[in-house]
Coordinates of C-alpha atoms (C1' of nucleotides) in Angstrom, one line a residue:
Chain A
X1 CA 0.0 0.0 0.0
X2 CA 1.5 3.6 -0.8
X3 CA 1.7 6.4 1.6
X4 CA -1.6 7.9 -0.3
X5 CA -3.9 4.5 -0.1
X6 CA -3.3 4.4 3.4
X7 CA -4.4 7.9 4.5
X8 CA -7.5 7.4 2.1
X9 CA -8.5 4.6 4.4
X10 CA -7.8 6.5 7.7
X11 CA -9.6 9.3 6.5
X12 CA -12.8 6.9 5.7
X13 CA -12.6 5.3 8.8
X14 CA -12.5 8.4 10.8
X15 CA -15.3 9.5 8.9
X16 CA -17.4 6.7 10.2
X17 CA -16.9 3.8 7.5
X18 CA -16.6 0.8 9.7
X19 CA -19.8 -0.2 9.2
X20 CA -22.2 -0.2 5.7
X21 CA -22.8 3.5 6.0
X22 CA -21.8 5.7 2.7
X23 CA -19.2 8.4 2.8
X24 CA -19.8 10.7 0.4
X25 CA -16.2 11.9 -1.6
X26 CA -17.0 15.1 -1.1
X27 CA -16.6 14.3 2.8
X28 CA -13.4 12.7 2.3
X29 CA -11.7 15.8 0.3
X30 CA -13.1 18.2 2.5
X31 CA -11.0 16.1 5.6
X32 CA -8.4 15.5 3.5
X33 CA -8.1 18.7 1.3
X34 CA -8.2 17.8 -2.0
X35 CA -10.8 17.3 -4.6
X36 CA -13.8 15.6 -5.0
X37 CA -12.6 14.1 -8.4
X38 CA -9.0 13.1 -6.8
X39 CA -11.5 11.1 -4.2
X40 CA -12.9 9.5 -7.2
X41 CA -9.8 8.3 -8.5
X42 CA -9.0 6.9 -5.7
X43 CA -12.2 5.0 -4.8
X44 CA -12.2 3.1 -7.8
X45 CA -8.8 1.9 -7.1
X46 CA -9.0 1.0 -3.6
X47 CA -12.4 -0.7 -4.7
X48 CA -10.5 -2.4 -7.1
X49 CA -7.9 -4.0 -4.3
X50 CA -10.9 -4.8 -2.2
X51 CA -10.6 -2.6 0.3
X52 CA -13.5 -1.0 0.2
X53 CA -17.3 -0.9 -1.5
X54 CA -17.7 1.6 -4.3
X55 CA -21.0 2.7 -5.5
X56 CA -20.7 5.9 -7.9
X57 CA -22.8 8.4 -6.7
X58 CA -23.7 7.2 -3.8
X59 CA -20.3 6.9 -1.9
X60 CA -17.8 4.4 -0.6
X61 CA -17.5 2.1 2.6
X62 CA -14.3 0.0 3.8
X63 CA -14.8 -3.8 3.5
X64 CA -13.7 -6.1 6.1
X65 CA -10.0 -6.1 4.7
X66 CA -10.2 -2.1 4.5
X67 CA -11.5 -1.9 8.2
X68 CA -8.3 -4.1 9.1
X69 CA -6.1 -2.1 7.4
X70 CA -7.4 1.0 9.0
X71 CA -7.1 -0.3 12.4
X72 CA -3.2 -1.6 11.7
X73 CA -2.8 2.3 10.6
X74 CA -3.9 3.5 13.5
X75 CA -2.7 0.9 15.8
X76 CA 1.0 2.5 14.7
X77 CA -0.3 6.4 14.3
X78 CA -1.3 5.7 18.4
X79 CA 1.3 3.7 19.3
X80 CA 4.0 6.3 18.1
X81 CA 2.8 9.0 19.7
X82 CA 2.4 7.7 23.5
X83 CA 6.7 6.7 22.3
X84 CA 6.9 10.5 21.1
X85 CA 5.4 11.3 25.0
X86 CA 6.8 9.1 26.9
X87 CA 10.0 8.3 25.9
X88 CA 11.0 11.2 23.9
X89 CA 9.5 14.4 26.3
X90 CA 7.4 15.4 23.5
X91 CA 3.7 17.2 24.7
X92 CA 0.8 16.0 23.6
X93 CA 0.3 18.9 21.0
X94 CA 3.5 18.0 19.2
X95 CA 2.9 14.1 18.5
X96 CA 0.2 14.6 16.0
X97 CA 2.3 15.7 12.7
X98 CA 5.3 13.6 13.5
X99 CA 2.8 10.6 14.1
X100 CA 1.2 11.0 10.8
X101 CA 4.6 10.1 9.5
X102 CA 5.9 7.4 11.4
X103 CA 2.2 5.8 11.1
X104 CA 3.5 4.8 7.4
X105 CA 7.0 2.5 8.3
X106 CA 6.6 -0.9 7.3
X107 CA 7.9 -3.5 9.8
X108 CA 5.6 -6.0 11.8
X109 CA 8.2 -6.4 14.2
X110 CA 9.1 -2.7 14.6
X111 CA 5.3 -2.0 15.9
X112 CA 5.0 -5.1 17.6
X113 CA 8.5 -4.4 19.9
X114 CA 7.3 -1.0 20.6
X115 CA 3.8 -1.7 22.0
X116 CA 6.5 -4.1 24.1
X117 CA 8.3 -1.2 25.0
X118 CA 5.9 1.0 25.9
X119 CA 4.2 -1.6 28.3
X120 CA 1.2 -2.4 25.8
X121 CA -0.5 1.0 26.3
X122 CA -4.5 0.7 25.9
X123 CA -4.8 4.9 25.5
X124 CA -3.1 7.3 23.4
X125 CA -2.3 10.8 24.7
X126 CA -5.6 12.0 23.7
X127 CA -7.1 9.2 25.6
X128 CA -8.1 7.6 22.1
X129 CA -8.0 3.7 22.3
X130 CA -5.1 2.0 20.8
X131 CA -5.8 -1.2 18.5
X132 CA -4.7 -4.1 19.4
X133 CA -2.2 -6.5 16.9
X134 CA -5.2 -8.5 16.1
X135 CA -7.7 -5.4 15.4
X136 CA -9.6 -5.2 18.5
X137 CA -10.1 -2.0 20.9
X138 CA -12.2 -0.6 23.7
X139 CA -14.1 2.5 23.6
X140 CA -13.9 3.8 27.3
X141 CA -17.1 4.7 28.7
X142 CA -16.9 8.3 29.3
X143 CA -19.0 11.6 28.4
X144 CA -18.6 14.7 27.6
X145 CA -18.2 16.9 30.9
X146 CA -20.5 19.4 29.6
X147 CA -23.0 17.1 29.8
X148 CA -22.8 15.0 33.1
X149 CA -25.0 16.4 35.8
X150 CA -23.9 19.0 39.3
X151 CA -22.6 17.9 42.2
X152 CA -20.7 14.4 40.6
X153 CA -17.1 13.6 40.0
X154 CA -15.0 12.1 36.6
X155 CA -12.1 11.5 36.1
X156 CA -10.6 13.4 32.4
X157 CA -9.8 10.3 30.2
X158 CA -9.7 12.2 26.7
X159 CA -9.8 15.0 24.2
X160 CA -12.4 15.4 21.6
X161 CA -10.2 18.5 20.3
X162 CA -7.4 17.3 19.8
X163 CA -5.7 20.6 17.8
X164 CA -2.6 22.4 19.3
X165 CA -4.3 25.4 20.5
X166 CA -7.1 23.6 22.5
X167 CA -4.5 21.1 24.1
X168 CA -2.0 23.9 24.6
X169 CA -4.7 26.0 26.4
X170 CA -5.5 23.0 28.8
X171 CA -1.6 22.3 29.4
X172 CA -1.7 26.3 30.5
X173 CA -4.6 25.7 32.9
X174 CA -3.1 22.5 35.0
X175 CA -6.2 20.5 32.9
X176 CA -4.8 16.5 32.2
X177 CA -5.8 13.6 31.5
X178 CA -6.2 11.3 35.1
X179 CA -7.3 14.7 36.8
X180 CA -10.8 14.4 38.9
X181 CA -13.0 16.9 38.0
X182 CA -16.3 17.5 39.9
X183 CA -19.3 20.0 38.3
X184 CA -20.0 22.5 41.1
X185 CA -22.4 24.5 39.1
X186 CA -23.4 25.6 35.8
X187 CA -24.0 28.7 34.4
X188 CA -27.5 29.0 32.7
X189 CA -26.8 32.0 30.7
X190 CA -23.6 30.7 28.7
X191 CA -23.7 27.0 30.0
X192 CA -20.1 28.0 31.0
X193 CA -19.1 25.5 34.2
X194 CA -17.7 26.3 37.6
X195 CA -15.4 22.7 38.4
X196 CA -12.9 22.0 41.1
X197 CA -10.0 20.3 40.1
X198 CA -6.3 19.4 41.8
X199 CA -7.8 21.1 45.3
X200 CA -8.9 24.7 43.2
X201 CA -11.9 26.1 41.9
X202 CA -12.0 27.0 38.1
X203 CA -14.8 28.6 35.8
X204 CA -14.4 26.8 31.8
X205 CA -16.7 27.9 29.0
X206 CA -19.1 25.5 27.4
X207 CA -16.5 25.5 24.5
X208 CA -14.2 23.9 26.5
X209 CA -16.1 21.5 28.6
X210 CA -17.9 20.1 25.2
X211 CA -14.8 19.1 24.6
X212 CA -13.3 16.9 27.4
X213 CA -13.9 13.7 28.1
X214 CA -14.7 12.5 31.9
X215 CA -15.3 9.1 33.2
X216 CA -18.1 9.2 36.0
X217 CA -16.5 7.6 39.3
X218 CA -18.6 4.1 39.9
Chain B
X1 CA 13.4 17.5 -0.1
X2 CA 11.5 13.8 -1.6
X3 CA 12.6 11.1 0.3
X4 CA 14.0 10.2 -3.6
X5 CA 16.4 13.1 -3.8
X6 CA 17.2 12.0 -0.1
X7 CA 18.4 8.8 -1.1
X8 CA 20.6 10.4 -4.6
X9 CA 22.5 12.8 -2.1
X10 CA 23.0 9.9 0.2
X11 CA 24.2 7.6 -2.2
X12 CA 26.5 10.3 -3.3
X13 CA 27.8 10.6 -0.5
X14 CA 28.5 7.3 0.2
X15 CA 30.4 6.6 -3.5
X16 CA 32.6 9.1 -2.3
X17 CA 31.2 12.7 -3.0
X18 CA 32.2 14.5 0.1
X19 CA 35.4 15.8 -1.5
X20 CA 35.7 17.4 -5.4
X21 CA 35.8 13.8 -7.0
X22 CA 33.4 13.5 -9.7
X23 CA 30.6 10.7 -9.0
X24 CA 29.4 9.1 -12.3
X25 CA 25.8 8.5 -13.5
X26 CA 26.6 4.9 -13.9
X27 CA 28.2 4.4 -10.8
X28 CA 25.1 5.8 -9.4
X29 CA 22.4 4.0 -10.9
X30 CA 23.8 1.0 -10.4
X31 CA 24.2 1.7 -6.6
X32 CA 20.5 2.5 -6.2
X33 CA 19.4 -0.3 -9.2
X34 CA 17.8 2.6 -11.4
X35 CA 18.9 3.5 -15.1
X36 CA 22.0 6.0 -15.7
X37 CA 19.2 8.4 -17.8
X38 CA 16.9 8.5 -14.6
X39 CA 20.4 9.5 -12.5
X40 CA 21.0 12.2 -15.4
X41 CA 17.3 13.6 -14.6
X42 CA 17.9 14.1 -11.1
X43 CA 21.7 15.0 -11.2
X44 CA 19.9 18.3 -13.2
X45 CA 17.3 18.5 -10.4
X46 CA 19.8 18.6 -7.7
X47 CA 22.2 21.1 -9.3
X48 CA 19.5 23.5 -9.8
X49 CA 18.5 23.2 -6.0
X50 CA 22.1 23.8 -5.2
X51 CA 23.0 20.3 -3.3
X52 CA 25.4 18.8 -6.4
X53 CA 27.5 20.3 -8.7
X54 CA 26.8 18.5 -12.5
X55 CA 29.3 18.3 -15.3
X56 CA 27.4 17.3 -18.4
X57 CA 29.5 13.3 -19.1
X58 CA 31.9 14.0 -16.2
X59 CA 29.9 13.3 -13.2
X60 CA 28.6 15.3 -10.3
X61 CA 30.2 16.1 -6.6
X62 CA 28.5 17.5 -3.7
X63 CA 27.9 20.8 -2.6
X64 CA 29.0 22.1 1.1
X65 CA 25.0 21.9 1.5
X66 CA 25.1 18.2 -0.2
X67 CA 27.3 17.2 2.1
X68 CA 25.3 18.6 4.9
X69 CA 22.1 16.9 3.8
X70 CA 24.1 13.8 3.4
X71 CA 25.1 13.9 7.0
X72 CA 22.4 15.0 8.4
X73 CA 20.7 11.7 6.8
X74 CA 23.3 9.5 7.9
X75 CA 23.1 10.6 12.0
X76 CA 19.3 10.2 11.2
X77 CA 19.9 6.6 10.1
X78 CA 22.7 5.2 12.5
X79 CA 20.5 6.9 15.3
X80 CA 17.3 4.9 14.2
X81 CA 19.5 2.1 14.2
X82 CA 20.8 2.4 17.4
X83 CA 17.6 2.4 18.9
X84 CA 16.5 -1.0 16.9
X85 CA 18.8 -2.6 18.3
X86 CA 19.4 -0.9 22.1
X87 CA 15.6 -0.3 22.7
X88 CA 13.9 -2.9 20.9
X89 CA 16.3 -5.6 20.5
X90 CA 16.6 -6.0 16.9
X91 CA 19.7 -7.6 15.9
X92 CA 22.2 -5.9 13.8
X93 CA 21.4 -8.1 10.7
X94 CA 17.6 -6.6 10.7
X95 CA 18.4 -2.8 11.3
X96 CA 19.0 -1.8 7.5
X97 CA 16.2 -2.2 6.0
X98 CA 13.7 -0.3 8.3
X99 CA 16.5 2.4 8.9
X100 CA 16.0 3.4 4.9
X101 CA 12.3 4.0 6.1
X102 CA 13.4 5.7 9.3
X103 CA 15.5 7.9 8.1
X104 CA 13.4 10.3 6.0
X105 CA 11.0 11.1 8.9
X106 CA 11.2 15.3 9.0
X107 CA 11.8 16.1 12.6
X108 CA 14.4 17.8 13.8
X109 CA 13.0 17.5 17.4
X110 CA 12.5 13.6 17.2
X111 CA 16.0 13.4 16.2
X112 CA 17.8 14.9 19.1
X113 CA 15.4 13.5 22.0
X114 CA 16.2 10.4 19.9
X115 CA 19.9 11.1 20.4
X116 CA 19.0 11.8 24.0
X117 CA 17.1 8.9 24.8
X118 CA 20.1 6.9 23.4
X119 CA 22.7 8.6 25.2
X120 CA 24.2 10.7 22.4
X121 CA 25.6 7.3 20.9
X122 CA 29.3 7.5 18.5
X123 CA 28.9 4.7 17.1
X124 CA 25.6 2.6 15.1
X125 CA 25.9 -0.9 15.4
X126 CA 27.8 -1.7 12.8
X127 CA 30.8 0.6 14.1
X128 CA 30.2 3.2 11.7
X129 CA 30.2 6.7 13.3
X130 CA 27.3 8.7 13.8
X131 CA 27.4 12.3 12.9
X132 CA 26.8 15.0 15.3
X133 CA 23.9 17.7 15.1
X134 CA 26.7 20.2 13.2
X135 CA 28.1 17.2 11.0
X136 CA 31.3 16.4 12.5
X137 CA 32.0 12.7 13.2
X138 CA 34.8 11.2 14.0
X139 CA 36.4 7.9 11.6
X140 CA 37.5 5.2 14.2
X141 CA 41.4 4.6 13.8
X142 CA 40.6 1.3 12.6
X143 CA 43.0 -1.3 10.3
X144 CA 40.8 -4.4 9.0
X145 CA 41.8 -7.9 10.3
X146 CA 43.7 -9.2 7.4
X147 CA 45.8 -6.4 7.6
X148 CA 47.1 -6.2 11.4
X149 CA 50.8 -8.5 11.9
X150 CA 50.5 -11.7 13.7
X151 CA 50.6 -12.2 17.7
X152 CA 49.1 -8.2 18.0
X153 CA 46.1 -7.6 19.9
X154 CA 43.1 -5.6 18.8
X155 CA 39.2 -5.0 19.4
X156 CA 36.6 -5.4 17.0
X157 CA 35.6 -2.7 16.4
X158 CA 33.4 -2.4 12.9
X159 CA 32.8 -4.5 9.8
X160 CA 32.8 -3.4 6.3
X161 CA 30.4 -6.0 4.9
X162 CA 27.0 -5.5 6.7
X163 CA 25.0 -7.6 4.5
X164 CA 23.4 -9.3 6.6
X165 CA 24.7 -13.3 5.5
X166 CA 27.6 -11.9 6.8
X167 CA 26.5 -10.3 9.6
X168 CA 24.6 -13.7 10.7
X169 CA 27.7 -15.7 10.1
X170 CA 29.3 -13.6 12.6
X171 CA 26.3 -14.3 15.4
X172 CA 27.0 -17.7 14.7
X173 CA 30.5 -17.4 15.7
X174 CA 30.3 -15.4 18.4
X175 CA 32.2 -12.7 16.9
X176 CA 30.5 -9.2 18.3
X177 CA 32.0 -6.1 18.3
X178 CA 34.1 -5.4 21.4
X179 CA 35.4 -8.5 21.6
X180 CA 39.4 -8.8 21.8
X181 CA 40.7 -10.3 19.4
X182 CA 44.5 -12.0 18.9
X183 CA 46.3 -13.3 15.5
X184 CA 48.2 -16.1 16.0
X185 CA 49.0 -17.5 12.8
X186 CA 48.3 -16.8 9.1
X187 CA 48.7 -19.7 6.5
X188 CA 50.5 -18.8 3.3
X189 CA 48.4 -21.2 1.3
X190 CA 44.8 -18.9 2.0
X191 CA 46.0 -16.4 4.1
X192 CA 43.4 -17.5 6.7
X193 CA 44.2 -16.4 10.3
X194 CA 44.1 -18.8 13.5
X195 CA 42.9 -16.3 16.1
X196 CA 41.7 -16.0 20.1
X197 CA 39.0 -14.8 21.1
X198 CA 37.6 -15.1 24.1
X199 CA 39.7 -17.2 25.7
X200 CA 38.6 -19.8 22.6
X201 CA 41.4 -20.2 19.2
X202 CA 39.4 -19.7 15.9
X203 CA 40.4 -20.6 12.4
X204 CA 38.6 -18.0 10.0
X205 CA 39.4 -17.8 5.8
X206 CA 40.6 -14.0 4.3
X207 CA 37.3 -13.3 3.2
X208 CA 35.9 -13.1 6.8
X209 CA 39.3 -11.2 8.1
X210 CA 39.1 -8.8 5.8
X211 CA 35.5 -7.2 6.5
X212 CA 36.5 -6.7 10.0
X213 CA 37.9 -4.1 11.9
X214 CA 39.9 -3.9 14.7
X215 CA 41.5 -1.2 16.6
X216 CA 44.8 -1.8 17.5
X217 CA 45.4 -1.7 21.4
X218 CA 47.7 1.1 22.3
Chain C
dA1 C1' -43.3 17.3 -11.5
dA2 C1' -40.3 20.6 -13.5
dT3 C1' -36.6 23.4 -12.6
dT4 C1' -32.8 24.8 -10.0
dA5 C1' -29.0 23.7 -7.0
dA6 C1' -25.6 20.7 -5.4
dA7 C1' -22.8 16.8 -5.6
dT8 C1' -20.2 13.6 -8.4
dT9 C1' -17.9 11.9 -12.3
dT10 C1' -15.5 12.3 -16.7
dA11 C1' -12.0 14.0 -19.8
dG12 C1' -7.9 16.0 -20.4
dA13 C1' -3.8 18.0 -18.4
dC14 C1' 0.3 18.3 -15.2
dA15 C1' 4.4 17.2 -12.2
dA16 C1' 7.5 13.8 -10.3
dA17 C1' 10.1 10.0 -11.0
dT18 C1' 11.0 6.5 -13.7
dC19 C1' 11.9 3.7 -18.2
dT20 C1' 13.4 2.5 -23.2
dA21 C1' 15.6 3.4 -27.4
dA22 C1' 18.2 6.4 -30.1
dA23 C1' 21.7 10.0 -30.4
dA24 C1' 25.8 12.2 -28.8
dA25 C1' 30.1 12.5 -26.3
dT26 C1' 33.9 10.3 -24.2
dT27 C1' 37.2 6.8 -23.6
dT28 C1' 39.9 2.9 -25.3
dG29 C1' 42.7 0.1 -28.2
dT30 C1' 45.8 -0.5 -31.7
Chain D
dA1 C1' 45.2 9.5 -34.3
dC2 C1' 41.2 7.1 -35.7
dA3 C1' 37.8 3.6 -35.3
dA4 C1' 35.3 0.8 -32.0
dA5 C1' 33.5 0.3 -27.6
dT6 C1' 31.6 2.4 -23.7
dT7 C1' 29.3 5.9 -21.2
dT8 C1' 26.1 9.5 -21.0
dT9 C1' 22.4 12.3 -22.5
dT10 C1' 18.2 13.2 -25.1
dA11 C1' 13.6 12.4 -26.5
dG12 C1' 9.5 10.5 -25.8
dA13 C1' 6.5 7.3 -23.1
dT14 C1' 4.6 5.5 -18.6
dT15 C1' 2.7 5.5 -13.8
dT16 C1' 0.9 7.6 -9.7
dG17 C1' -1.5 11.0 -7.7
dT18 C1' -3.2 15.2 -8.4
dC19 C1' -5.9 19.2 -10.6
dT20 C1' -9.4 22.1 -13.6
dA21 C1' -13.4 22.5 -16.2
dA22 C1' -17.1 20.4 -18.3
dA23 C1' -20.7 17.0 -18.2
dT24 C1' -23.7 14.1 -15.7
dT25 C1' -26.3 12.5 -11.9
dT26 C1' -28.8 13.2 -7.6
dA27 C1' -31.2 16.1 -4.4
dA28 C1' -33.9 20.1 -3.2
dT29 C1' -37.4 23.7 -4.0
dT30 C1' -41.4 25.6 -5.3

DNA sequence: AATTAAATTTAGACAAATCTAAAAATTTGT
DNA sequence: ACAAATTTTTAGATTTGTCTAAATTTAATT
């Protein structure tokens, strides 16, 4: 598979095509910014190698083989960046670009000594589940924390934001993953939340409490 | 810079380009297994980029900046090698061929923690020096094996074949680098060497003597 | 249901990197 | 030094992945 192939079938699976759903091309070079007719191109060629179900007009979806391949992708796009974070010092706003690289090496054994390495990690630094060699991967339970109710306490397990300026604003305000959070109050007026966390009181728009995750303490 | 012209400066390089010394089209192609006419195409490419200077039917040389690029690849590859085989425990037969990968990953960051992480390593596995950030390395005053007078003493120190047959054959024997190594005889007939090593005597042929290094103990 | 709007595909072009076959330059051998 | 052999370059074609602009299909609107 080239370079290009494989962040075709990323890009669908992201997009939601791991199960019979159509995704439309113009969806896939709008994420990926290029053009609807490159998209085309493409499709017909990964349909071609079976990776995934082409119907013109109506859209593509990845076969079992393309949902695979997708998860092997980002098995080693995950995988490299909790090495780029633990091992190399990196923050968690830096591992993304360098990630989309490394993501692309072939070697079975290079992956396979670095989950080793890295003492089989289940959760990325966004708190995004890592794939397992033989495909398989657990969504946590969590919510968002804008929308669990006053008065209970989570623990933050993940990023639905995952650009440099959101994570770089929550390194700036002490907010990581593994911290407890509990909802003191919300505002009506803006939805904006009053939280304690690490021992202090903080206010946090709605903006940025849609986008962290929280597991609810059981 | 493609990972393509990456691998012309590199080669370069290798065939000798770091001083005025023209490098011809032939000698390239067949180096990388590609046609002299697809060598003339990208000698062009380079010259006009400023990395090689290109004499129509004489040959090219490197640039300062060629030279530069070429090191800077080089520390990125013996680094990445390093770490195959001190982090994940790859031997030194298997490093090659996922170093070429490695190697092109655009990074400067990942590079030094890399260098970091391994504890700012001379030497890849193979013996061969690894550049510094600024391009300086230092050649190992090494002799090969063949070369060195009977009853001297020296440590293995490199090897010049690293295919890896060789490189196997050498696992097989025990022979590792930093291993003391003693000549006690040579025949005349084959020029093969009766060694000790490790407290154990060792006949090895010319062929296998002269793809190693030693250093000389002083 | 007809027309307009939007999405998708087709057709043709382009850049990068390569190849083959023919032409040109250089080197070699006598 | 001149012809033959070798090396190198040129010219034109190919593949991959992309693009633009036009044509076609699907969806939306009244």
């Amino acid at each position: 598979m080239t370079r290009s192939e494989e962040n075709y079938i990323k890009t669908i699976f992201h997009l939601g095509g791991n199960d019979t759903t159509l995704i439309s091309t113009n969806a896939i070079a709008e994420q990926m910014e290029t053009k609807p007719s490159s998209v085309t191109d493409m499709a017909r060629k990964l349909a071609k190698k079976g990776l995934l179900y082409y119907k013109k007009y109506q859209g593509v979806s990845l076969t079992d083989i393309g949902v695979k391949t997708a998860l092997s992708i980002i098995r080693k796009h995950r995988l490299w960046e909790v090495f780029l974070v633990k091992k190399l010092d990196f923050s968690w706003d830096e591992v993304h670009e360098v990630a989309e690289q490394l993501e692309h090496i072939k070697s079975e054994k290079l992956i396979d000594k670095l989950d080793e390495l890295l003492d089989f990690p289940k959760y990325d630094p966004h708190g995004d589940p890592i794939p397992s060699k033989d495909g398989k991967f657990m969504e946590r339970d969590k919510q968002l924390l804008s929308e669990i109710p006053i008065n209970t306490k989570g623990v933050c397990v993940g990023v639905k934001d995952t650009s440099s300026t959101f994570l770089k604003f929550l390194d700036k305000n002490n907010i990581a993953l593994g911290n407890t959070i509990e909802v003191l109050e919300k505002e009506e007026f803006d939805q904006s939340l009053h939280i304690q966390m690490s021992g202090k009181e903080l206010h946090i728009s709605h903006q940025i409490a849609s986008n962290l995750y929280v597991k609810l303490n059981d």
